[in-house]
Amino acid sequence: MIDVTFTDAALPQSGALGLLVGEGSGASGLWHAADEATGGAVTRAFAASEFTGKEGTTCTILAPGAGFSRIVAAGLGKEADLTPRRVEEAAGALAAGLAREAVAAIAADGVGAHAAHAALGAVLRSYRFDIYRTRQKPEDKPKLALLTVLTGDRGTAEAAWPALQAIARGVFVTRDLVSEPANILNPPEFATRIEKLAGLGLKIEVFGQAELETLGFGSLLGVSQGSAQPPRMVVMQWQGAGKSFAEDRPVAFIGKGVTFDTGGISIKPAGGMEDMKWDMAGAGTVVGLMAALAGRRAKVNAVGLVGLVENMPSATAQRPGDVVRSYSGQTIEVLNTDAEGRLVLADVLWYAQQTFDPRFMVDLATLTGAIIVALGHEHAGLFSNDDDLATKLAAAGTATGEKLWRMPMGRDYDKQLKSDIADMKNITGRPGSSITAAHFIARFVNEKPWAHLDIAGTAWATKDSAVAPKGATAFGLRLLDRLVAEHFEAK
Ligand code: BES
Ligand code: MN
Ligand code: ZN
């Protein structure tokens, strides 16, 4: 991770400089100074490239003089619309433009109290997963390692940074997990990596095959039975409220952790199947979120639970038509072994509400291809039995740029889960199948306030965005951290 320091707003004498430029708001002190130092090169370049500070635009000036190697500007948009999110996105664009430089400064004197968010945007955009590249040419390697953020309000920035840096570290935990190939990150290895986070103050419990059998996790175990890798459930507790879980009920986050989803006997087509290494993104995001909450010592009691399995076809695999008994006691007819995420969540959700009596539960899951058909890659699907929780989640999503769109639920969708032989079946017809999937899960929340985020379209990106290089996004982590900070933390 890039090293960040904050200094007072004085123009560096050389090196690489990033400018955050508001649209139509006049030059900030530092960009004016940079323009003067370079004999007007900045103004000339802006005019020549018609750069006006519009949101989402950048302008790069190479060797502008005065000893600068390059000056990169990124637009903040109109000052009246300035939000921390806008600052992060513009700074993320600067980080991309400055990636070839080992050391760089960002002039954040125009963003008031949001300078720490400039650092966050730059750090998030600079994420790399290159542990498996042994022959990368030096010219292909990003170099940016040291970032100075120049601010007129250093005190505020320095006070805000540790919590934001903890969030960035959590995002990197998630992206590292989600990026790993499935031959490395199988359920036992996933659990081992989670155990390494105990140093943050998380209490971590790992359940193996035998324990899950004793508990009666028939739904989760049915998915796992075709794999040579044994399943795991991992429970992470963060006690930050200064009271026990009994005195101050926790919030609960639950993640789908299918380390690879072949579809099982209902096997998927070959094309694109490699994407199913990130079918554990819900679990990866819950783990990163718990690391972020612990890392910033959030004043909340929280529990994170992940169900970790591999869905494989084999001689021991579950067959279409099998009936399993879930931990809740409800029986399930498994008509399609590729609708496995809901089978994993069913047992983990039931365990979460039984064990912790949480204030609410939010699950994250790459659950359905149908949510991509409905919402594309811009919004994740939000399903909830609680309007208040849904409203809070949607607002947190807007604020953090991790946008949610609430989907309908209702009895007539639920009815489609009726089975001829068991309490329910695990698939319905294709129409509305993200919704009926949510209804399946809802049968395991036992009336607790609950929301389900279907992140199949947002967990992985095939192109760079302002604050994330292509690949694992950690979508959901920042929005859930924000939900906690806004509404569930002691102030
Ligand atoms: N993991 C998939 C959903 C998915 C698809 C995630 C694309 C990310 C990208 C899930 O387990 C699955 O296979 N869902 C099926 C459900 C169907 C069998 C009812 C689907 O969406 O086709
Ligand atoms: Mn599947
Ligand atoms: Zn899946």
PDB file of C-alpha atoms in Angstrom, residues 125 127 175 178-179 275 277-278 281 366 372 376-378 455-475:
ATOM      1  CA  ARG A 125      -6.938   2.997  -7.166  1.00  0.00           C
ATOM      2  CA  TYR A 127      -4.247  -1.627  -5.611  1.00  0.00           C
ATOM      3  CA  ARG A 175      -9.455  -7.807  -3.061  1.00  0.00           C
ATOM      4  CA  VAL A 178     -11.265 -12.454  -4.248  1.00  0.00           C
ATOM      5  CA  SER A 179      -8.355 -12.293  -6.709  1.00  0.00           C
ATOM      6  CA  ASP A 275     -15.161 -16.250 -13.271  1.00  0.00           C
ATOM      7  CA  LYS A 277     -13.250 -18.323  -8.691  1.00  0.00           C
ATOM      8  CA  TRP A 278     -14.787 -15.107  -7.384  1.00  0.00           C
ATOM      9  CA  ALA A 281     -16.748 -12.404  -3.061  1.00  0.00           C
ATOM     10  CA  THR A 366     -22.773 -13.397  -5.883  1.00  0.00           C
ATOM     11  CA  ILE A 372     -26.774  -8.799 -13.946  1.00  0.00           C
ATOM     12  CA  GLY A 376     -26.004  -4.566 -15.127  1.00  0.00           C
ATOM     13  CA  HIS A 377     -22.807  -3.665 -13.313  1.00  0.00           C
ATOM     14  CA  GLU A 378     -23.931  -0.312 -11.897  1.00  0.00           C
ATOM     15  CA  ILE A 455     -23.413  -8.557  -5.819  1.00  0.00           C
ATOM     16  CA  ALA A 456     -23.023 -10.878  -8.842  1.00  0.00           C
ATOM     17  CA  GLY A 457     -22.801  -7.843 -11.158  1.00  0.00           C
ATOM     18  CA  THR A 458     -20.598  -5.615  -9.011  1.00  0.00           C
ATOM     19  CA  ALA A 459     -18.039  -7.806  -7.230  1.00  0.00           C
ATOM     20  CA  TRP A 460     -15.722  -8.014 -10.242  1.00  0.00           C
ATOM     21  CA  ALA A 461     -14.983  -5.376 -12.881  1.00  0.00           C
ATOM     22  CA  THR A 462     -13.680  -5.988 -16.382  1.00  0.00           C
ATOM     23  CA  LYS A 463     -12.448  -2.410 -16.687  1.00  0.00           C
ATOM     24  CA  ASP A 464     -10.805   0.127 -14.401  1.00  0.00           C
ATOM     25  CA  SER A 465     -12.989   2.552 -12.463  1.00  0.00           C
ATOM     26  CA  ALA A 466     -11.917   5.733 -10.694  1.00  0.00           C
ATOM     27  CA  VAL A 467     -11.217   4.035  -7.374  1.00  0.00           C
ATOM     28  CA  ALA A 468     -10.551   0.428  -8.414  1.00  0.00           C
ATOM     29  CA  PRO A 469      -8.383  -1.170 -11.051  1.00  0.00           C
ATOM     30  CA  LYS A 470     -10.172  -3.915 -12.979  1.00  0.00           C
ATOM     31  CA  GLY A 471     -10.679  -7.142 -11.065  1.00  0.00           C
ATOM     32  CA  ALA A 472     -11.974  -7.557  -7.548  1.00  0.00           C
ATOM     33  CA  THR A 473     -13.789  -4.420  -6.347  1.00  0.00           C
ATOM     34  CA  ALA A 474     -14.672  -5.214  -2.704  1.00  0.00           C
ATOM     35  CA  PHE A 475     -18.109  -3.800  -3.500  1.00  0.00           C
TER      36      PHE A 475
END
